[in-house]
CSV table of C-alpha atoms and ligand atoms in Angstrom, one decimal:
chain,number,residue,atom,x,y,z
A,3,UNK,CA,0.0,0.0,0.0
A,4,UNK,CA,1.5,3.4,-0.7
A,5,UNK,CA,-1.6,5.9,0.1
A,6,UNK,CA,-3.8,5.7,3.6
A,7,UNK,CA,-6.4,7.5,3.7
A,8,UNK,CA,-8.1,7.3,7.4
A,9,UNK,CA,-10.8,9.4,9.4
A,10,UNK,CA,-8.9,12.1,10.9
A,11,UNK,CA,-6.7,10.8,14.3
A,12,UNK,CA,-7.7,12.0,17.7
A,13,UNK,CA,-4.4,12.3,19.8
A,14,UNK,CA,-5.8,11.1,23.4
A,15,UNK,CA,-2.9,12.1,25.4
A,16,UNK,CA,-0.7,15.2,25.0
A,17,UNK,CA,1.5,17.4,27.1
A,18,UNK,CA,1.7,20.9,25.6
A,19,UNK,CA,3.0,22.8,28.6
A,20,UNK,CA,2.4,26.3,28.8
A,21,UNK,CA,4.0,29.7,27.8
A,22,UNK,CA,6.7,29.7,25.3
A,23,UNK,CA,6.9,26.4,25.2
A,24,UNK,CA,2.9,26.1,24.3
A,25,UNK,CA,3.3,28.5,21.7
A,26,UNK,CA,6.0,26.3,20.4
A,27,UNK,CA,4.5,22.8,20.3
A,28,UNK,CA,0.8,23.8,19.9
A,29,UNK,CA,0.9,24.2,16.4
A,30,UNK,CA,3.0,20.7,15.7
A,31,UNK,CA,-0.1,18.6,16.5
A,32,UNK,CA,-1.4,19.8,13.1
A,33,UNK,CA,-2.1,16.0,12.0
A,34,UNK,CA,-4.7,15.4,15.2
A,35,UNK,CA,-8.5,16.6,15.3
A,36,UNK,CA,-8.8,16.8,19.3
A,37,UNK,CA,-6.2,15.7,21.2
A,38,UNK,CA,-6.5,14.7,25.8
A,39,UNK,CA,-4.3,17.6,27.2
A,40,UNK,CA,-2.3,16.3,30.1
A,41,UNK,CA,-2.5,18.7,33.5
A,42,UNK,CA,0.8,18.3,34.9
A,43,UNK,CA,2.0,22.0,34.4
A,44,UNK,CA,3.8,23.7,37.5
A,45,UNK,CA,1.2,24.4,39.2
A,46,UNK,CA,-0.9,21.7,38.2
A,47,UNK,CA,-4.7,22.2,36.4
A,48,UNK,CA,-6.1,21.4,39.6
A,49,UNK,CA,-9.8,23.4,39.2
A,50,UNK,CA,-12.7,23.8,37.0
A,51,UNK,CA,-11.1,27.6,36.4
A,52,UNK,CA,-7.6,26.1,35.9
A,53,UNK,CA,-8.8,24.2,33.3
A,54,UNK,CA,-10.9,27.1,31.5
A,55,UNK,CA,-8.1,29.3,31.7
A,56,UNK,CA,-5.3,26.9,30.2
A,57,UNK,CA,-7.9,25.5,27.4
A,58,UNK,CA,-7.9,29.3,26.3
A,59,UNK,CA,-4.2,29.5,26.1
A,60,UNK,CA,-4.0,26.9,24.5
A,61,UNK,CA,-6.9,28.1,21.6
A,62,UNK,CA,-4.5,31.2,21.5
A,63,UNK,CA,-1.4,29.1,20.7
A,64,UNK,CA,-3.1,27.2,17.7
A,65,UNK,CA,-4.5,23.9,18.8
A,66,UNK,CA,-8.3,24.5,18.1
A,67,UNK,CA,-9.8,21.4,19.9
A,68,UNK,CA,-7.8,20.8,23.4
A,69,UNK,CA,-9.8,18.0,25.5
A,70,UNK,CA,-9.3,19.4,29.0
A,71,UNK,CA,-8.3,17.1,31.9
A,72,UNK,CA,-7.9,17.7,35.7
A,73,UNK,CA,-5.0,16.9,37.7
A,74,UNK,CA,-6.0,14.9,41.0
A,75,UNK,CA,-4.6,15.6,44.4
A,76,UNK,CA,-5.4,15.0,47.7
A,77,UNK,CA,-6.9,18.4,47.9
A,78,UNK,CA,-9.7,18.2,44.9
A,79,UNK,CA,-13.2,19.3,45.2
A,80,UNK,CA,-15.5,17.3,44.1
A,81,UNK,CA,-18.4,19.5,43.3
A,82,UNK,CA,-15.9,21.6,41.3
A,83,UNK,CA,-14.7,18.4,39.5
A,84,UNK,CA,-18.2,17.6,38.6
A,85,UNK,CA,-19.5,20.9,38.1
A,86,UNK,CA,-16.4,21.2,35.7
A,87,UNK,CA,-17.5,17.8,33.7
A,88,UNK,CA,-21.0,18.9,33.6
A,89,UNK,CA,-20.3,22.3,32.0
A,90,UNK,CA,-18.2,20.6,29.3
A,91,UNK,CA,-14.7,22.1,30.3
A,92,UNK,CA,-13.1,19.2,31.4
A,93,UNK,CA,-13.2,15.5,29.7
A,94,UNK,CA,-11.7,13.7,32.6
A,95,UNK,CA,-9.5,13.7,35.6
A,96,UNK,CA,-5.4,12.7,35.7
A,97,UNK,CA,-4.7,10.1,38.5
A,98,UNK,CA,-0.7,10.2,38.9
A,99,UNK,CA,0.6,8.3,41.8
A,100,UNK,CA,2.9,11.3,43.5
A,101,UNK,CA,6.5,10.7,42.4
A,102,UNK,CA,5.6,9.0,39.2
A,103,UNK,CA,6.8,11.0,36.7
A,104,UNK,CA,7.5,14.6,35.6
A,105,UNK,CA,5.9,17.5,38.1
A,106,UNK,CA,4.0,14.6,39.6
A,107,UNK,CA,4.5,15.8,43.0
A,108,UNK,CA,1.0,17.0,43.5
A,109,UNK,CA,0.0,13.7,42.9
A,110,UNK,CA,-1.9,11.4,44.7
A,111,UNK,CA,0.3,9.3,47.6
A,112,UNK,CA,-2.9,7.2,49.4
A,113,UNK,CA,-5.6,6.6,47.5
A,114,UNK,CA,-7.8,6.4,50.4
A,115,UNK,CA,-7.2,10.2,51.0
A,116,UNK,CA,-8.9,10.4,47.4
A,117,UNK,CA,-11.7,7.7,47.3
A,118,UNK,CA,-14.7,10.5,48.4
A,119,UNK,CA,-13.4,12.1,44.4
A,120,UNK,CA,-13.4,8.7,43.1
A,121,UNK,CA,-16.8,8.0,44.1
A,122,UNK,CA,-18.4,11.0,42.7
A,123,UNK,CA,-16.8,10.6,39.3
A,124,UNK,CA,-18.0,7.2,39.4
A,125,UNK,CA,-21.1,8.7,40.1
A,126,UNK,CA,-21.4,11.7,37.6
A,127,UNK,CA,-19.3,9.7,34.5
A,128,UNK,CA,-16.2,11.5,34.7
A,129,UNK,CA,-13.8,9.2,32.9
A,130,UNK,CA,-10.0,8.6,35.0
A,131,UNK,CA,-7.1,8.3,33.3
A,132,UNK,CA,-3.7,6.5,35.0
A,133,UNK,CA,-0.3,7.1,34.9
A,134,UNK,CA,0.1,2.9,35.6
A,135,UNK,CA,3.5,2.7,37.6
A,136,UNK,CA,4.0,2.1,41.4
A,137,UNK,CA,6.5,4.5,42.9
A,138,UNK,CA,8.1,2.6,45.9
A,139,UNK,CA,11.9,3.3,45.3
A,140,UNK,CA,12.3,-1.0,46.2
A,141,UNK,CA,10.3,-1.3,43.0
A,142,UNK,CA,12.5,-1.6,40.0
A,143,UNK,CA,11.5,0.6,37.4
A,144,UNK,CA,11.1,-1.9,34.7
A,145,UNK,CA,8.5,-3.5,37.0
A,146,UNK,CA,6.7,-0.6,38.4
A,147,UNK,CA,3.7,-1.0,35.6
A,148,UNK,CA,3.5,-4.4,36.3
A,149,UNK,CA,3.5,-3.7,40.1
A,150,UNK,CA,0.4,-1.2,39.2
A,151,UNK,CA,-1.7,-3.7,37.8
A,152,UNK,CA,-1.9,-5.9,40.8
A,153,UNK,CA,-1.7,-3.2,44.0
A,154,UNK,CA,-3.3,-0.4,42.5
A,155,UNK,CA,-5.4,-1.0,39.3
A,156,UNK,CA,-7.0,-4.2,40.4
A,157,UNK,CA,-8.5,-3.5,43.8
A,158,UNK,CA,-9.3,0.4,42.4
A,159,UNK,CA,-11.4,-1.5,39.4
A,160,UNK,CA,-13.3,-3.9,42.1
A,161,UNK,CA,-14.0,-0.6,44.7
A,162,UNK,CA,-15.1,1.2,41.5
A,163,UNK,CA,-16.9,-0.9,38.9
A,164,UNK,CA,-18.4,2.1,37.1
A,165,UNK,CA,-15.6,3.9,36.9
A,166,UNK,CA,-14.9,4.5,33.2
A,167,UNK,CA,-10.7,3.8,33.0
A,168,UNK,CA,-7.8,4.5,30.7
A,169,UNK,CA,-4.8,3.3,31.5
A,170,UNK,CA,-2.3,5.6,29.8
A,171,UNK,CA,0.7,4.6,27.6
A,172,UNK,CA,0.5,0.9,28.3
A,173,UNK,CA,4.4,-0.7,28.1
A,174,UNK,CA,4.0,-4.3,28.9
A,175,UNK,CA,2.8,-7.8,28.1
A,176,UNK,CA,0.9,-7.7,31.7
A,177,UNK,CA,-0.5,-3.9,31.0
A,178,UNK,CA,-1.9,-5.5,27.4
A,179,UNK,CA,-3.2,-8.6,29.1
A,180,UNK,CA,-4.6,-6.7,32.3
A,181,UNK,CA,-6.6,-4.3,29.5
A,182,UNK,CA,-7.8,-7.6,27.5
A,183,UNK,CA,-9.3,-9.5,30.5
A,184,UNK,CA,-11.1,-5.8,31.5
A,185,UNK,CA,-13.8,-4.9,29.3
A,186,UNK,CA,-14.5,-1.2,29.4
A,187,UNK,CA,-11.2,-0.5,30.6
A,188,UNK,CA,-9.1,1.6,27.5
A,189,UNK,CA,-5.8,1.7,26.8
A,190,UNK,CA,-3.6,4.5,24.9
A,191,UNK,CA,-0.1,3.3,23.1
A,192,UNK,CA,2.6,5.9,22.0
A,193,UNK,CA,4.2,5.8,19.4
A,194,UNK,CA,7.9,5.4,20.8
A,195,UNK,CA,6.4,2.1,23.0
A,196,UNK,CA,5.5,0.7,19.8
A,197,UNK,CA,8.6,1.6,17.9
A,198,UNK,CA,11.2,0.7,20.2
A,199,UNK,CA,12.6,-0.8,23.1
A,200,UNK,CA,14.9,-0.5,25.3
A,201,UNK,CA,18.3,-1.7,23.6
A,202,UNK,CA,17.5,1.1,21.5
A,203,UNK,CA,17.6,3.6,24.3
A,204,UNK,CA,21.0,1.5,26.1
A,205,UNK,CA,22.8,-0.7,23.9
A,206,UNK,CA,25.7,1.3,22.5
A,207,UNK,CA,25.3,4.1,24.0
A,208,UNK,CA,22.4,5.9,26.1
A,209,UNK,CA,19.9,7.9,24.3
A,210,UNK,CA,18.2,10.6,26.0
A,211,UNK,CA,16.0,11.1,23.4
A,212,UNK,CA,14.3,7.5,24.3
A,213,UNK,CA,14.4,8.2,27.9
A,214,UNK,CA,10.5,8.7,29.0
A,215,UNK,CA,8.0,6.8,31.4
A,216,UNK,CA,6.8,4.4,31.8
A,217,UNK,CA,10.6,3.8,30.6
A,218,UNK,CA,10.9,1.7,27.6
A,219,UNK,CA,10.7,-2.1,27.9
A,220,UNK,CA,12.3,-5.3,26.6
A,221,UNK,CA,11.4,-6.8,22.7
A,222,UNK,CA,8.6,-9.1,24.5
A,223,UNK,CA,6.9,-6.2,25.9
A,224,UNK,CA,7.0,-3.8,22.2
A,225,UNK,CA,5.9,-6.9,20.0
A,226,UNK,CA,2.8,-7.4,22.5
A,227,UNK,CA,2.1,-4.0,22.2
A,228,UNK,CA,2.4,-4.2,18.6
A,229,UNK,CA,0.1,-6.7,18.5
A,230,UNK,CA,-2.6,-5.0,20.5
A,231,UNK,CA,-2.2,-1.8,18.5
A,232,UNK,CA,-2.8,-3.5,15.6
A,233,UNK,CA,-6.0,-6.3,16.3
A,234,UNK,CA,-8.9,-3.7,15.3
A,235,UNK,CA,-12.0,-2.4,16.5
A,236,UNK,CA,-11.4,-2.9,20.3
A,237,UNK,CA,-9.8,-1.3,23.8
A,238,UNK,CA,-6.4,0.2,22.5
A,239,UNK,CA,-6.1,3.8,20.5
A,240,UNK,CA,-3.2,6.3,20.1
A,241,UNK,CA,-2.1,8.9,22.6
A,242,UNK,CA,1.2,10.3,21.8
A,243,UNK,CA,2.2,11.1,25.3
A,244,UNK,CA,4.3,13.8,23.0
A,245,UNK,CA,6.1,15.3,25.9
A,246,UNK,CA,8.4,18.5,25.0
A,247,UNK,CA,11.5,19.5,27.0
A,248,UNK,CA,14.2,22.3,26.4
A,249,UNK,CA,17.1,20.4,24.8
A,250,UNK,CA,19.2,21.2,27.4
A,251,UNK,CA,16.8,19.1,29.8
A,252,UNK,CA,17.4,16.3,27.8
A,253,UNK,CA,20.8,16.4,26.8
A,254,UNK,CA,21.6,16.3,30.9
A,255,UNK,CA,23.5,14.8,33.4
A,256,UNK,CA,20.2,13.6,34.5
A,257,UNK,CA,17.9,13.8,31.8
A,258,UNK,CA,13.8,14.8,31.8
A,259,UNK,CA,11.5,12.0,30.7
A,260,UNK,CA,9.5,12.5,27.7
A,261,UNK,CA,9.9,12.2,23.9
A,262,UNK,CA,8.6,14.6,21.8
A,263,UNK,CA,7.0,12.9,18.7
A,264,UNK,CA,3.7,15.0,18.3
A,265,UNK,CA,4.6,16.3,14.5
A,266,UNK,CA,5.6,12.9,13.1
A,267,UNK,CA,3.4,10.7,14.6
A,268,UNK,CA,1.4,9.9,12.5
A,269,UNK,CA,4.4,8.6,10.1
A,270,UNK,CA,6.2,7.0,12.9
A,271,UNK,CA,2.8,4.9,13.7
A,272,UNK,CA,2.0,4.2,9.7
A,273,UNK,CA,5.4,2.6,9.9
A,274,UNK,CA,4.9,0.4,12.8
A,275,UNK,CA,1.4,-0.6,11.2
A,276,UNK,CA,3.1,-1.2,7.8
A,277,UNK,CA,6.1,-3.8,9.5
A,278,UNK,CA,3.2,-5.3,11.1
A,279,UNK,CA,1.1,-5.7,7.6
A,280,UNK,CA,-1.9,-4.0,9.4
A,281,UNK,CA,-2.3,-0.8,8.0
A,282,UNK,CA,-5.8,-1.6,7.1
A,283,UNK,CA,-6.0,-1.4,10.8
A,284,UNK,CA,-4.7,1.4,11.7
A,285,UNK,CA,-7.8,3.4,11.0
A,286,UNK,CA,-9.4,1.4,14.0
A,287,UNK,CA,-6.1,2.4,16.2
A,288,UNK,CA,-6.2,6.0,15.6
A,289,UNK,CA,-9.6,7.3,14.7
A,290,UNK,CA,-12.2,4.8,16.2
A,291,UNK,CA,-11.1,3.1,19.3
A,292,UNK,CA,-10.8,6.7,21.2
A,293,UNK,CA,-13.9,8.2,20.4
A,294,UNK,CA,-15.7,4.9,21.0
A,295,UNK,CA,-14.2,4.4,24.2
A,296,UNK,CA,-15.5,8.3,25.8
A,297,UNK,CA,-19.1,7.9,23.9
A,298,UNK,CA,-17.8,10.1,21.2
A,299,UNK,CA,-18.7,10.9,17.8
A,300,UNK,CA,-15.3,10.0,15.2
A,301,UNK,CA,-14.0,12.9,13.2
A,302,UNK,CA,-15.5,13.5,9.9
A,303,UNK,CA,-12.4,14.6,7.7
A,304,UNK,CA,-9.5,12.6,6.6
A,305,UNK,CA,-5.9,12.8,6.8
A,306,UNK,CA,-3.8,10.7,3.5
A,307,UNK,CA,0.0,9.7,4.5
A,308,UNK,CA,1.8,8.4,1.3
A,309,UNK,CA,4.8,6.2,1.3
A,310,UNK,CA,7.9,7.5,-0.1
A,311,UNK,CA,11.6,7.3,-0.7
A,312,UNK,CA,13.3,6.5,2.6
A,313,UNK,CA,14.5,10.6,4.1
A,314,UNK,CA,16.1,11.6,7.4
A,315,UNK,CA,13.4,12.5,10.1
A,316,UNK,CA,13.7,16.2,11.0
A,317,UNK,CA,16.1,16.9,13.8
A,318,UNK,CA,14.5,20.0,16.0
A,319,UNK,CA,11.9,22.6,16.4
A,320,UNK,CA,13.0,26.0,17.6
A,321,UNK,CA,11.2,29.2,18.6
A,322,UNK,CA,9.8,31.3,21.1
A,323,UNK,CA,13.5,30.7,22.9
A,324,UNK,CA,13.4,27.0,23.1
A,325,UNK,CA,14.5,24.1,21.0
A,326,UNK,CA,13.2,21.0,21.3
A,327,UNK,CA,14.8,17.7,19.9
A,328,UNK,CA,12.5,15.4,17.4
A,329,UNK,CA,12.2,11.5,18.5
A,330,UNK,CA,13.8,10.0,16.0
A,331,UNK,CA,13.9,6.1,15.9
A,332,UNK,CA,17.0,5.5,14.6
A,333,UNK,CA,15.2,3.6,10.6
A,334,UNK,CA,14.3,6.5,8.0
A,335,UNK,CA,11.2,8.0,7.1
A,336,UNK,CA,9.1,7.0,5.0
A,337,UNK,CA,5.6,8.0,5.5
A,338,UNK,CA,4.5,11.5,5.4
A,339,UNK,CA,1.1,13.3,5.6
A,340,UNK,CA,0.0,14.6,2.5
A,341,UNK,CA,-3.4,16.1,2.6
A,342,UNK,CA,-5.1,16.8,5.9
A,343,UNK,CA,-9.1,17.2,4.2
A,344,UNK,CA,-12.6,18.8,5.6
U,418,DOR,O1,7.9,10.5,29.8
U,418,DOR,C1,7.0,11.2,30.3
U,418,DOR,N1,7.0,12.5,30.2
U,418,DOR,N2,6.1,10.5,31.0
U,418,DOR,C2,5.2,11.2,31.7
U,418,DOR,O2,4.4,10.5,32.4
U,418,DOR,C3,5.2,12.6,31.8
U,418,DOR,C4,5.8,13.2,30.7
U,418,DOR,C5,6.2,14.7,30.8
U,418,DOR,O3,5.3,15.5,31.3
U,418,DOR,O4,7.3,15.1,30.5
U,419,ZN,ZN1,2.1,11.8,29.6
């Protein structure tokens, strides 16, 4: 196949930051219709008003359909959070377990301290999504999703049946298999999970650039990702996770987690789809699983990727005083989006 033409993608987890850097990045998700914005700014998105405010920012920066989410802490209201849901500003609520990942620190430490907000979500249909990895520093990090599934996820499914779940940027064979064996649960995949694993980020050398978390995992864990990505109609949809730091961040002595992939995506995932001969199912991945999944209608317009001669992915963005480094997986590019239609 050298053309795909698919319903317009839906990006259901993004980090855009704010400021500078928003003005930056908010214009790279060009290839998305709406797209999950992650709260985890410094101060979080922690109120209905929060949320408001930073959706308008972000409007003003050039991404024209943010999905707003609200960071939970031990602190939240939850008549705001409802009342926040109810008024259409938020589209669900950001569970990270505090010390988790980047400015999770406001996060939540005892989910008992929480359970009164979890109960009137449960209540009202405010969907949750999870950062899935246990933070207990005798936890390695390779098993810290694993660990999730059994202490946390588990027993918060059982205490919460009607809780609509997503368990974000699924890394494992047990993440893939916990998803599978919970119906109604969703899952998002990036696009970095899928492409690589973690010889690509150590062996030879170590490669910031791959460095993000839930931290890359061994072959076993991409090809079962691979393989839920691509089985069709079902639990499993994109979210980027595209996660923008400063190059200097990065290119550290101790290096920020994320990998910023929002412009090529799409490419990056048609390739995956094509190794696996599945692009005929990529449609399902991008454009249908997502909306299906939060009662949503899919997008009406298309985007066409083509396949081309193999070229070098771009290196960087700069502007607005930053620069920010491209994932690149280390095999050329060969899809690119031509026509973005409607
Ligand atoms: O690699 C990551 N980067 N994982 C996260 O969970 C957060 C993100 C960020 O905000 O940089
Ligand atoms: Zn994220």
């Amino acid at each position: 196949m050298e053309r795909l033409t698919i319903r317009r993608p839906d990006d259901w987890h993004l980090h855009l930051r704010d400021g500078d850097m928003l003005r930056l990045v908010a214009p790279e998700s060009r290839d998305f219709g709406r797209a999950v914005i992650m709260p985890n700014l410094v101060p979080p998105v922690a109120t209905g008003d929060d949320a408001r405010a930073y959706r308008d920012r972000i409007v003003a920066a050039g991404f024209a359909r943010p999905l707003m989410t609200l960071y939970l802490t031990e602190g939240t209201d939850p008549a705001d959070l409802v009342r926040a849901h109810a008024e259409g500003v938020i589209h669900a609520v950001k569970l990270y377990p505090a010390g988790a990942t980047t400015n999770s620190a406001s996060g939540v430490r005892d989910i008992e301290a929480v359970r009164p907000v979890l109960a009137a979500m449960e209540e009202a249909g405010v969907p949750l999504c999870l950062h899935g990895e246990v933070t207990e520093a005798s936890v390695d990090i390779f098993d810290r999703e694993a660990a999730f599934l059994d202490r946390v996820l588990t027993p918060l499914r059982a205490a919460h049946p009607g809780l609509k779940l997503t368990l974000e940027h699924v890394t494992t064979k047990d993440a893939v298999e916990w998803v599978r064996a919970h119906p109604g649960v969703g899952a998002t995949i990036t696009a970095q999970h899928l492409a690589s694993n973690r010889n690509d980020m150590l062996a030879g050398g170590m490669r910031p650039h791959f460095y993000c978390l839930p931290i890359l995992k061994r072959r076993t864990h991409q090809e079962a990702l691979r393989a839920a990505a691509t089985s069709g109609p079902g639990s499993f949809f994109l979210g980027t996770d595209s996660a923008p730091h400063p190059l200097h961040a990065k290119e550290a002595g101790c290096c920020a987690a994320g990998c910023f992939t929002a412009p090529h995506a799409l490419p990056l995932y048609a390739q995956v789809f094509e190794e696996e001969d599945a692009l005929d199912r990529m449609e399902a991945f991008a454009a249908l699983n997502g909306p299906a999944h939060y009662g949503l209608a899919p997008n009406e317009d298309t985007v066409t990727l083509v396949r081309g001669e193999p070229a070098a992915w771009p290196e960087r963005i700069a502007g607005h005083g930053h620069q920010v480094t491209l994932f690149d997986p280390g095999w050329p590019l060969r899809w690119r989006v031509e026509a973005r239609e409607g």
